């Protein structure tokens, strides 16, 4: 008989039908009246299937030795209406096979209620907990919703390279990729000859697929990337990863306002989709992890985002009467404490800041006529701070080239990017959403290490 997943059984399973369920034992309770209850979970949903194991089953006593928390089992039986509270149906076993045992003396999830910090040390087992199962399902829902959002609008999904020789953000935070024998070169103390490296020049892991996406936006039209992104920034915070996933739409003929409109609709749609499609998991987050999360999401769904220039934001922060750790001064980048003040305390809803000082933004952003600012935009949300960064792109060849030089970069390295301005240039815009930051916002989880399966942060890449 084929296996039915527990989510399907709990939703659609009919009494008096024969089924097979397979999964992992969460708990077992033995009744004095010679039968046992097993809470069985297969990860398809938060809830467990209650299995009733009658003492009359052949080998019952021996079975109890192995049916322990963490063991994997296959159960065949008949669904019945459950007299107990908390479930509509339960499975009355007619046979049970233990597929794999789990020694209660050593199984790390034997007891409930481990800290998130402890669970980070056992990243290979934490998906078997309620929290990490729910995070995995919500993350999946967000990914599906992202593809649906763009696919339904006719955007092409573009795969940009992971290995690259250009630094998109110009911040020098790249992981180098090399096949040179560094230990030997260090011993020889010779100058490195990059021509002898695999690509004949220094190469790195990408910090963004944007520059490559622009080549497709200016040929096939609206497009987006969705892939792994790497940053060697030494920030040990709850919002930064060395390896994260970014979604980067890029649109020809969009100016900054069109870009902001798309970003706002995008975030709203993701939130709506998860709230309607992951009802049970979201109830769990709201009850166990972050009591205000559903209210925050409802607020995002039902209100327009505030839009404010960087200059206005600086004024607001200066007049707030608030003592910040980092100074608030025109020309300085906003720190997370400033962003969170704006979105969590002042406006209490998402805020889009635009027109940032050109000196703190990358070379590709379109220069405003004031000579001081660029057409940048950042979307800030409660609990997280910056979730999206984007801009209108500089489409004027001469301005772009002088900005590359101004940023201390070599125009020769960006000849192909400049070509897009030389041949049929158009106004265009785009932005990047950090997937993990979206998962933080939507689940109310507070550490980014807990919303990606295997987090990579400074000093941590064990498995
Ligand atoms: O603001 P960023 O650096 O923008 C870009 O990379 C542009 N090329 C995007 C574009 O216009 N196509 O990064 C975009 C988003 C941030 O807002 C944040 O959500 C996420 O990527 N992000 C990180 N997420 C986790 N860990 C990190 N170290 C991150 N750095 C950026
Ligand atoms: Mg940014």
Short mmCIF file of C-alpha atoms and ligand atoms in Angstrom, two decimals:
data_model
loop_
_atom_site.label_atom_id
_atom_site.label_comp_id
_atom_site.label_asym_id
_atom_site.label_seq_id
_atom_site.Cartn_x
_atom_site.Cartn_y
_atom_site.Cartn_z
CA UNK A 1 0.00 0.00 0.00
CA UNK A 2 1.39 3.47 -0.85
CA UNK A 3 2.38 5.77 1.99
CA UNK A 4 0.13 8.76 2.70
CA UNK A 5 1.78 11.80 4.22
CA UNK A 6 0.52 12.85 7.60
CA UNK A 7 -0.59 16.33 6.45
CA UNK A 8 -2.92 14.64 3.95
CA UNK A 9 -4.21 12.11 6.48
CA UNK A 10 -5.02 14.81 9.03
CA UNK A 11 -6.73 16.99 6.45
CA UNK A 12 -8.54 14.54 4.20
CA UNK A 13 -8.29 11.11 5.87
CA UNK A 14 -11.65 9.33 6.17
CA UNK A 15 -12.63 7.01 9.04
CA UNK A 16 -12.63 3.28 8.23
CA UNK A 17 -10.01 3.53 5.49
CA UNK A 18 -6.79 1.50 5.47
CA UNK A 19 -3.60 3.53 5.23
CA UNK A 20 0.15 3.35 5.68
CA UNK A 21 2.02 6.17 7.44
CA UNK A 22 5.76 6.46 7.94
CA UNK A 23 7.69 8.88 10.08
CA UNK A 24 9.57 9.51 13.31
CA UNK A 25 8.25 8.92 16.80
CA UNK A 26 7.97 12.14 18.78
CA UNK A 27 6.61 10.56 21.97
CA UNK A 28 5.02 7.38 23.25
CA UNK A 29 2.60 7.00 26.14
CA UNK A 30 1.66 3.59 27.50
CA UNK A 31 -1.77 3.08 28.97
CA UNK A 32 -2.36 0.73 31.87
CA UNK A 33 -5.05 -0.93 29.77
CA UNK A 34 -2.47 -2.65 27.60
CA UNK A 35 -2.17 -0.27 24.67
CA UNK A 36 0.08 2.65 23.66
CA UNK A 37 -0.25 6.01 21.95
CA UNK A 38 2.47 7.14 19.55
CA UNK A 39 2.78 10.72 18.32
CA UNK A 40 4.11 10.29 14.80
CA UNK A 41 5.59 13.13 12.73
CA UNK A 42 6.83 13.03 9.15
CA UNK A 43 7.59 16.73 8.65
CA UNK A 44 4.73 17.29 6.22
CA UNK A 45 3.03 19.47 8.83
CA UNK A 46 3.44 20.67 12.37
CA UNK A 47 0.88 18.32 13.86
CA UNK A 48 1.51 14.68 14.72
CA UNK A 49 -0.61 11.72 13.78
CA UNK A 50 -1.82 9.88 16.85
CA UNK A 51 -1.23 6.16 16.43
CA UNK A 52 -2.98 3.71 18.71
CA UNK A 53 -0.97 0.54 19.24
CA UNK A 54 -3.14 -2.25 20.72
CA UNK A 55 -1.47 -4.63 23.16
CA UNK A 56 -2.94 -7.49 21.16
CA UNK A 57 -0.49 -6.83 18.28
CA UNK A 58 1.92 -9.73 17.84
CA UNK A 59 5.27 -8.78 19.39
CA UNK A 60 3.79 -5.79 21.29
CA UNK A 61 6.14 -6.10 24.28
CA UNK A 62 9.28 -6.37 22.11
CA UNK A 63 8.03 -3.51 19.97
CA UNK A 64 7.88 -1.18 22.95
CA UNK A 65 11.60 -1.65 23.49
CA UNK A 66 12.34 -0.06 20.10
CA UNK A 67 9.47 2.41 19.61
CA UNK A 68 11.26 5.26 21.33
CA UNK A 69 11.46 9.00 20.70
CA UNK A 70 13.41 9.52 17.47
CA UNK A 71 12.89 6.04 16.05
CA UNK A 72 11.56 5.72 12.50
CA UNK A 73 8.55 3.48 11.96
CA UNK A 74 6.14 2.29 9.33
CA UNK A 75 2.56 1.80 10.51
CA UNK A 76 -0.31 0.13 8.67
CA UNK A 77 -3.82 0.34 10.04
CA UNK A 78 -7.32 1.79 9.91
CA UNK A 79 -8.16 5.46 10.42
CA UNK A 80 -10.83 6.03 13.04
CA UNK A 81 -12.56 9.04 14.49
CA UNK A 82 -10.65 10.07 17.55
CA UNK A 83 -12.55 10.25 20.83
CA UNK A 84 -9.70 12.26 22.34
CA UNK A 85 -9.39 16.02 22.09
CA UNK A 86 -7.00 17.74 19.72
CA UNK A 87 -7.37 15.52 16.66
CA UNK A 88 -10.18 14.55 14.31
CA UNK A 89 -8.81 11.13 13.45
CA UNK A 90 -6.26 8.64 14.70
CA UNK A 91 -4.60 5.59 13.22
CA UNK A 92 -5.31 2.18 14.80
CA UNK A 93 -2.28 0.09 13.97
CA UNK A 94 -2.68 -3.42 12.62
CA UNK A 95 1.07 -3.73 12.13
CA UNK A 96 4.11 -1.68 12.94
CA UNK A 97 7.67 -2.05 11.71
CA UNK A 98 10.58 -0.24 13.30
CA UNK A 99 12.76 1.02 10.43
CA UNK A 100 15.51 2.55 12.57
CA UNK A 101 15.98 2.69 16.32
CA UNK A 102 17.16 5.73 18.34
CA UNK A 103 18.94 4.98 21.62
CA UNK A 104 17.23 7.06 24.34
CA UNK A 105 20.52 7.21 26.22
CA UNK A 106 22.19 9.22 23.48
CA UNK A 107 19.50 10.70 21.18
CA UNK A 108 20.00 14.50 21.57
CA UNK A 109 16.31 15.32 21.10
CA UNK A 110 15.13 12.83 23.70
CA UNK A 111 13.83 15.72 25.81
CA UNK A 112 11.87 18.73 24.57
CA UNK A 113 12.61 22.39 25.13
CA UNK A 114 16.24 22.72 23.99
CA UNK A 115 17.56 26.24 23.46
CA UNK A 116 18.00 27.55 19.90
CA UNK A 117 21.72 27.91 20.69
CA UNK A 118 22.01 24.23 21.57
CA UNK A 119 20.06 23.24 18.46
CA UNK A 120 22.51 25.23 16.29
CA UNK A 121 25.18 22.74 17.38
CA UNK A 122 23.11 19.88 15.97
CA UNK A 123 22.05 21.40 12.67
CA UNK A 124 21.63 17.88 11.24
CA UNK A 125 18.89 16.99 13.76
CA UNK A 126 17.19 20.30 14.43
CA UNK A 127 14.78 20.00 11.45
CA UNK A 128 13.11 17.24 13.50
CA UNK A 129 11.90 19.82 16.03
CA UNK A 130 8.64 21.76 15.74
CA UNK A 131 10.41 25.11 15.33
CA UNK A 132 12.81 24.09 12.58
CA UNK A 133 10.22 22.02 10.74
CA UNK A 134 7.97 25.10 10.70
CA UNK A 135 10.83 27.35 9.54
CA UNK A 136 11.62 24.92 6.70
CA UNK A 137 7.99 24.87 5.53
CA UNK A 138 7.58 28.66 5.72
CA UNK A 139 10.88 29.21 3.92
CA UNK A 140 9.66 26.86 1.20
CA UNK A 141 6.36 28.75 0.96
CA UNK A 142 8.22 32.07 0.61
CA UNK A 143 10.40 30.63 -2.17
CA UNK A 144 7.35 29.35 -4.03
CA UNK A 145 5.60 32.68 -3.57
CA UNK A 146 8.65 34.55 -4.94
CA UNK A 147 8.70 32.47 -8.10
CA UNK A 148 4.91 32.77 -8.49
CA UNK A 149 5.07 36.53 -8.02
CA UNK A 150 7.57 37.05 -10.82
CA UNK A 151 6.39 34.24 -13.09
CA UNK A 152 2.82 35.54 -13.01
CA UNK A 153 4.13 38.95 -14.12
CA UNK A 154 6.13 37.51 -17.02
CA UNK A 155 9.58 37.96 -15.46
CA UNK A 156 12.26 35.54 -16.70
CA UNK A 157 14.20 33.55 -14.11
CA UNK A 158 17.90 34.08 -14.90
CA UNK A 159 20.79 32.10 -13.40
CA UNK A 160 23.75 34.40 -12.88
CA UNK A 161 27.25 33.04 -12.17
CA UNK A 162 28.45 32.14 -8.70
CA UNK A 163 32.10 32.56 -9.66
CA UNK A 164 32.83 36.07 -10.89
CA UNK A 165 35.67 38.50 -11.53
CA UNK A 166 33.76 41.71 -10.77
CA UNK A 167 32.85 43.20 -7.38
CA UNK A 168 29.27 44.42 -7.78
CA UNK A 169 28.97 46.23 -4.48
CA UNK A 170 32.54 47.56 -4.68
CA UNK A 171 32.94 46.87 -0.98
CA UNK A 172 35.81 44.40 -1.31
CA UNK A 173 33.96 41.80 0.76
CA UNK A 174 34.56 38.87 -1.55
CA UNK A 175 35.69 35.30 -0.95
CA UNK A 176 38.50 34.46 -3.31
CA UNK A 177 38.31 31.31 -5.44
CA UNK A 178 41.68 29.84 -6.38
CA UNK A 179 43.37 26.56 -7.21
CA UNK A 180 46.85 27.93 -6.43
CA UNK A 181 48.72 26.10 -3.68
CA UNK A 182 48.74 28.92 -1.16
CA UNK A 183 50.82 27.07 1.43
CA UNK A 184 53.56 26.44 -1.12
CA UNK A 185 53.44 30.02 -2.43
CA UNK A 186 53.76 31.33 1.11
CA UNK A 187 56.87 29.18 1.65
CA UNK A 188 58.44 30.38 -1.59
CA UNK A 189 57.58 34.00 -0.78
CA UNK A 190 57.28 34.81 -4.47
CA UNK A 191 54.89 37.23 -6.12
CA UNK A 192 51.68 35.49 -7.14
CA UNK A 193 51.33 35.05 -10.90
CA UNK A 194 47.54 35.16 -11.39
CA UNK A 195 47.93 33.99 -14.97
CA UNK A 196 48.75 30.59 -13.50
CA UNK A 197 45.55 30.48 -11.48
CA UNK A 198 42.54 28.52 -12.76
CA UNK A 199 40.82 31.46 -14.48
CA UNK A 200 44.03 33.28 -15.42
CA UNK A 201 43.10 36.13 -13.05
CA UNK A 202 41.76 36.58 -9.52
CA UNK A 203 38.19 35.29 -9.16
CA UNK A 204 35.68 35.35 -6.32
CA UNK A 205 32.30 34.12 -5.15
CA UNK A 206 29.59 36.56 -6.18
CA UNK A 207 28.21 39.23 -3.80
CA UNK A 208 25.28 39.92 -6.16
CA UNK A 209 23.97 38.81 -9.55
CA UNK A 210 22.79 42.31 -10.39
CA UNK A 211 25.37 43.35 -12.99
CA UNK A 212 24.78 40.18 -15.00
CA UNK A 213 21.00 40.49 -14.53
CA UNK A 214 21.21 43.96 -16.11
CA UNK A 215 22.42 42.38 -19.36
CA UNK A 216 19.20 40.36 -19.51
CA UNK A 217 16.92 43.20 -18.37
CA UNK A 218 18.28 45.18 -21.33
CA UNK A 219 17.64 42.34 -23.78
CA UNK A 220 14.82 39.99 -22.77
CA UNK A 221 13.18 42.48 -20.40
CA UNK A 222 11.90 42.00 -16.85
CA UNK A 223 13.88 39.27 -15.15
CA UNK A 224 14.99 38.05 -11.72
CA UNK A 225 17.70 35.99 -10.11
CA UNK A 226 17.29 33.78 -7.05
CA UNK A 227 20.51 32.26 -5.84
CA UNK A 228 23.27 31.95 -3.27
CA UNK A 229 25.28 35.06 -2.45
CA UNK A 230 28.51 35.35 -0.47
CA UNK A 231 29.90 38.16 1.65
CA UNK A 232 33.15 38.05 3.55
CA UNK A 233 32.11 40.86 5.86
CA UNK A 234 33.18 40.22 9.41
CA UNK A 235 29.81 41.07 10.96
CA UNK A 236 28.81 38.74 13.74
CA UNK A 237 25.23 39.97 14.07
CA UNK A 238 21.81 38.35 14.15
CA UNK A 239 21.14 39.77 10.63
CA UNK A 240 24.28 38.81 8.68
CA UNK A 241 25.38 35.58 7.06
CA UNK A 242 28.50 34.89 5.01
CA UNK A 243 26.33 32.80 2.65
CA UNK A 244 22.73 33.82 2.04
CA UNK A 245 20.12 33.71 -0.71
CA UNK A 246 19.17 36.79 -2.64
CA UNK A 247 16.37 37.55 -5.09
CA UNK A 248 17.23 40.31 -7.56
CA UNK A 249 14.60 41.55 -10.02
CA UNK A 250 15.83 43.91 -12.75
CA UNK A 251 13.46 45.91 -14.96
CA UNK A 252 14.07 48.01 -18.07
CA UNK A 253 12.14 51.30 -18.33
CA UNK A 254 11.54 51.42 -14.56
CA UNK A 255 12.36 54.58 -12.67
CA UNK A 256 12.84 54.70 -8.92
CA UNK A 257 9.13 55.12 -8.12
CA UNK A 258 8.19 52.09 -10.23
CA UNK A 259 10.91 50.17 -8.41
CA UNK A 260 9.50 51.15 -5.01
CA UNK A 261 5.98 50.19 -6.10
CA UNK A 262 7.17 46.74 -7.19
CA UNK A 263 9.17 46.18 -3.99
CA UNK A 264 6.18 47.12 -1.85
CA UNK A 265 3.73 44.88 -3.73
CA UNK A 266 6.31 42.10 -3.61
CA UNK A 267 6.73 42.15 0.19
CA UNK A 268 2.96 42.41 0.69
CA UNK A 269 2.33 39.45 -1.58
CA UNK A 270 4.90 37.25 0.19
CA UNK A 271 3.34 38.08 3.55
CA UNK A 272 -0.20 37.40 2.30
CA UNK A 273 0.76 34.10 0.72
CA UNK A 274 2.42 32.77 3.87
CA UNK A 275 -0.40 33.91 6.15
CA UNK A 276 -2.97 32.14 3.97
CA UNK A 277 -0.93 29.07 3.01
CA UNK A 278 0.93 28.30 6.26
CA UNK A 279 -1.86 28.90 8.73
CA UNK A 280 -0.86 26.20 11.22
CA UNK A 281 2.86 27.04 11.22
CA UNK A 282 2.09 30.75 11.60
CA UNK A 283 -0.16 30.02 14.60
CA UNK A 284 2.81 28.17 16.08
CA UNK A 285 5.16 31.14 15.55
CA UNK A 286 2.67 33.51 17.05
CA UNK A 287 2.04 31.30 20.11
CA UNK A 288 5.54 30.02 20.79
CA UNK A 289 8.12 32.29 19.18
CA UNK A 290 6.92 35.85 18.61
CA UNK A 291 3.57 36.91 20.10
CA UNK A 292 3.18 40.03 17.93
CA UNK A 293 4.12 38.51 14.61
CA UNK A 294 0.65 38.04 13.11
CA UNK A 295 -0.29 41.62 14.01
CA UNK A 296 2.91 42.93 12.38
CA UNK A 297 2.12 40.96 9.23
CA UNK A 298 -1.50 42.13 9.19
CA UNK A 299 -0.23 45.69 9.48
CA UNK A 300 2.05 45.14 6.50
CA UNK A 301 -0.82 43.71 4.49
CA UNK A 302 -3.24 46.49 5.23
CA UNK A 303 -1.14 49.69 5.16
CA UNK A 304 0.91 51.42 2.53
CA UNK A 305 4.60 51.69 3.26
CA UNK A 306 5.90 55.09 4.35
CA UNK A 307 8.22 56.69 1.77
CA UNK A 308 10.78 59.18 2.97
CA UNK A 309 14.02 60.61 1.63
CA UNK A 310 17.26 59.85 3.46
CA UNK A 311 17.60 63.56 4.19
CA UNK A 312 14.13 63.69 5.80
CA UNK A 313 14.97 60.57 7.82
CA UNK A 314 18.15 62.17 9.16
CA UNK A 315 16.09 65.21 10.22
CA UNK A 316 13.56 62.97 11.98
CA UNK A 317 16.25 61.03 13.82
CA UNK A 318 18.01 64.21 14.90
CA UNK A 319 14.75 65.68 16.21
CA UNK A 320 13.73 62.45 17.94
CA UNK A 321 15.51 63.44 21.16
CA UNK A 322 16.81 59.90 21.24
CA UNK A 323 20.37 59.02 22.30
CA UNK A 324 21.77 56.60 19.71
CA UNK A 325 25.03 54.64 20.04
CA UNK A 326 26.07 55.78 16.54
CA UNK A 327 25.94 59.47 15.57
CA UNK A 328 23.19 60.69 13.24
CA UNK A 329 24.74 62.97 10.69
CA UNK A 330 23.98 63.67 7.02
CA UNK A 331 26.41 61.64 4.90
CA UNK A 332 26.77 58.72 7.31
CA UNK A 333 25.16 55.35 6.69
CA UNK A 334 22.19 54.53 8.89
CA UNK A 335 22.85 51.90 11.54
CA UNK A 336 20.39 49.20 12.43
CA UNK A 337 19.37 51.11 15.61
CA UNK A 338 18.34 54.08 13.43
CA UNK A 339 16.46 51.92 10.94
CA UNK A 340 14.65 50.14 13.73
CA UNK A 341 13.72 53.38 15.46
CA UNK A 342 12.05 54.58 12.26
CA UNK A 343 10.17 51.40 11.46
CA UNK A 344 9.44 50.02 14.95
CA UNK A 345 8.86 53.14 17.01
CA UNK A 346 8.27 56.17 14.86
CA UNK A 347 6.16 54.87 11.97
CA UNK A 348 5.42 51.36 13.27
CA UNK A 349 5.27 50.03 9.73
CA UNK A 350 7.61 49.41 6.80
CA UNK A 351 9.46 52.45 5.51
CA UNK A 352 11.15 52.98 2.14
CA UNK A 353 14.05 55.43 2.34
CA UNK A 354 15.37 56.88 -0.93
CA UNK A 355 17.94 59.32 -2.34
CA UNK A 356 20.96 58.40 -0.23
CA UNK A 357 24.28 60.29 -0.23
CA UNK A 358 26.30 59.15 -3.24
CA UNK A 359 29.48 58.76 -1.18
CA UNK A 360 28.04 55.80 0.77
CA UNK A 361 26.44 53.93 -2.14
CA UNK A 362 27.88 51.79 -4.97
CA UNK A 363 28.96 53.07 -8.37
CA UNK A 364 25.98 51.79 -10.35
CA UNK A 365 23.27 53.93 -8.73
CA UNK A 366 21.88 56.81 -10.78
CA UNK A 367 23.22 60.22 -9.75
CA UNK A 368 20.70 62.92 -8.90
CA UNK A 369 21.14 66.43 -10.28
CA UNK A 370 21.91 67.80 -6.80
CA UNK A 371 25.40 66.25 -7.13
CA UNK A 372 25.11 64.83 -3.59
CA UNK A 373 22.64 61.97 -3.75
CA UNK A 374 21.84 58.88 -5.79
CA UNK A 375 18.54 57.20 -6.66
CA UNK A 376 18.91 54.48 -4.03
CA UNK A 377 16.14 52.89 -2.02
CA UNK A 378 16.15 50.69 1.06
CA UNK A 379 13.06 48.98 2.43
CA UNK A 380 13.10 48.80 6.24
CA UNK A 381 10.75 46.56 8.22
CA UNK A 382 9.99 46.13 11.93
CA UNK A 383 12.10 43.54 13.74
CA UNK A 384 14.67 43.27 10.97
CA UNK A 385 15.68 46.68 9.62
CA UNK A 386 16.87 46.64 5.99
CA UNK A 387 15.24 43.83 4.05
CA UNK A 388 15.63 45.20 0.51
CA UNK A 389 18.31 47.37 -1.09
CA UNK A 390 17.94 48.69 -4.62
CA UNK A 391 18.18 51.64 -6.98
CA UNK A 392 17.59 53.14 -10.34
CA UNK A 393 20.74 52.38 -12.36
CA UNK A 394 23.05 54.95 -13.94
CA UNK A 395 22.24 54.64 -17.64
CA UNK A 396 24.43 57.56 -18.88
CA UNK A 397 27.78 56.24 -20.11
CA UNK A 398 29.87 59.29 -19.20
CA UNK A 399 28.39 59.58 -15.70
CA UNK A 400 28.85 55.86 -15.08
CA UNK A 401 32.50 55.91 -16.13
CA UNK A 402 33.31 58.86 -13.92
CA UNK A 403 31.50 57.23 -10.99
CA UNK A 404 33.56 54.03 -11.45
CA UNK A 405 36.72 56.13 -11.24
CA UNK A 406 35.33 58.14 -8.30
CA UNK A 407 34.76 54.85 -6.45
CA UNK A 408 38.41 53.86 -6.97
CA UNK A 409 37.63 51.11 -9.46
CA UNK A 410 39.10 50.36 -12.86
CA UNK A 411 36.74 51.08 -15.82
CA UNK A 412 38.55 48.39 -17.86
CA UNK A 413 37.17 45.76 -15.50
CA UNK A 414 33.61 46.92 -16.25
CA UNK A 415 33.90 47.33 -20.04
CA UNK A 416 31.03 44.94 -20.71
CA UNK A 417 28.82 46.70 -18.15
CA UNK A 418 29.64 50.04 -19.79
CA UNK A 419 28.74 48.53 -23.19
CA UNK A 420 25.12 48.23 -22.01
CA UNK A 421 25.16 52.06 -21.85
CA UNK A 422 26.98 52.42 -25.16
CA UNK A 423 24.49 50.36 -27.17
CA UNK A 424 20.81 51.10 -26.71
CA UNK A 425 20.91 52.31 -23.14
CA UNK A 426 17.60 52.67 -21.27
CA UNK A 427 16.53 53.84 -17.83
CA UNK A 428 16.30 50.75 -15.63
CA UNK A 429 16.03 49.73 -12.00
CA UNK A 430 16.13 46.76 -9.68
CA UNK A 431 16.52 45.62 -6.12
CA UNK A 432 17.71 42.75 -3.94
CA UNK A 433 15.74 40.97 -1.24
CA UNK A 434 17.64 38.88 1.31
CA UNK A 435 15.64 35.64 1.58
CA UNK A 436 16.67 34.98 5.18
CA UNK A 437 15.68 38.48 6.24
CA UNK A 438 12.25 37.83 4.71
CA UNK A 439 12.03 34.59 6.70
CA UNK A 440 12.96 36.52 9.88
CA UNK A 441 10.25 39.10 9.23
CA UNK A 442 7.55 36.54 8.50
CA UNK A 443 8.30 33.97 11.23
CA UNK A 444 9.32 36.44 13.95
CA UNK A 445 12.48 34.38 14.57
CA UNK A 446 15.22 36.67 15.86
CA UNK A 447 18.52 35.11 14.74
CA UNK A 448 19.33 34.69 11.05
CA UNK A 449 21.31 31.52 11.92
CA UNK A 450 17.99 29.85 12.67
CA UNK A 451 16.25 30.51 9.35
CA UNK A 452 18.81 28.95 6.97
CA UNK A 453 19.45 25.19 7.18
CA UNK A 454 23.24 25.35 7.55
CA UNK A 455 24.39 28.84 8.57
CA UNK A 456 27.82 30.14 7.56
CA UNK A 457 29.15 32.97 9.73
CA UNK A 458 32.68 34.08 10.69
CA UNK A 459 34.38 31.06 12.29
CA UNK A 460 31.45 28.73 11.57
CA UNK A 461 31.12 26.40 8.59
CA UNK A 462 31.41 23.02 10.30
CA UNK A 463 28.67 21.17 8.48
O1 LIG B 1 21.70 46.10 -0.15
P1 LIG B 1 22.47 45.01 -0.85
O2 LIG B 1 23.92 44.90 -0.58
O3 LIG B 1 22.15 45.23 -2.40
C1 LIG B 1 22.69 44.55 -3.44
O4 LIG B 1 23.42 43.59 -3.35
C2 LIG B 1 22.19 45.02 -4.77
N1 LIG B 1 23.10 44.51 -5.81
C3 LIG B 1 20.77 44.54 -4.97
C4 LIG B 1 20.19 45.01 -6.27
O5 LIG B 1 19.92 46.19 -6.42
N2 LIG B 1 19.99 44.10 -7.21
O6 LIG B 1 21.80 43.61 -0.50
C5 LIG B 1 20.42 43.38 -0.77
C6 LIG B 1 19.77 42.67 0.39
C7 LIG B 1 19.83 43.43 1.71
O7 LIG B 1 18.81 44.38 1.78
C8 LIG B 1 19.63 42.30 2.70
O8 LIG B 1 18.27 41.92 2.80
C9 LIG B 1 20.39 41.16 2.05
O9 LIG B 1 20.47 41.45 0.68
N3 LIG B 1 21.74 41.03 2.61
C10 LIG B 1 22.11 40.10 3.50
N4 LIG B 1 21.42 39.12 4.10
C11 LIG B 1 22.08 38.33 4.97
N5 LIG B 1 23.40 38.46 5.27
C12 LIG B 1 24.14 39.42 4.68
N6 LIG B 1 25.44 39.51 4.95
C13 LIG B 1 23.49 40.30 3.75
N7 LIG B 1 23.91 41.35 3.00
C14 LIG B 1 22.84 41.77 2.30
MG1 LIG B 2 22.02 47.47 1.38
#
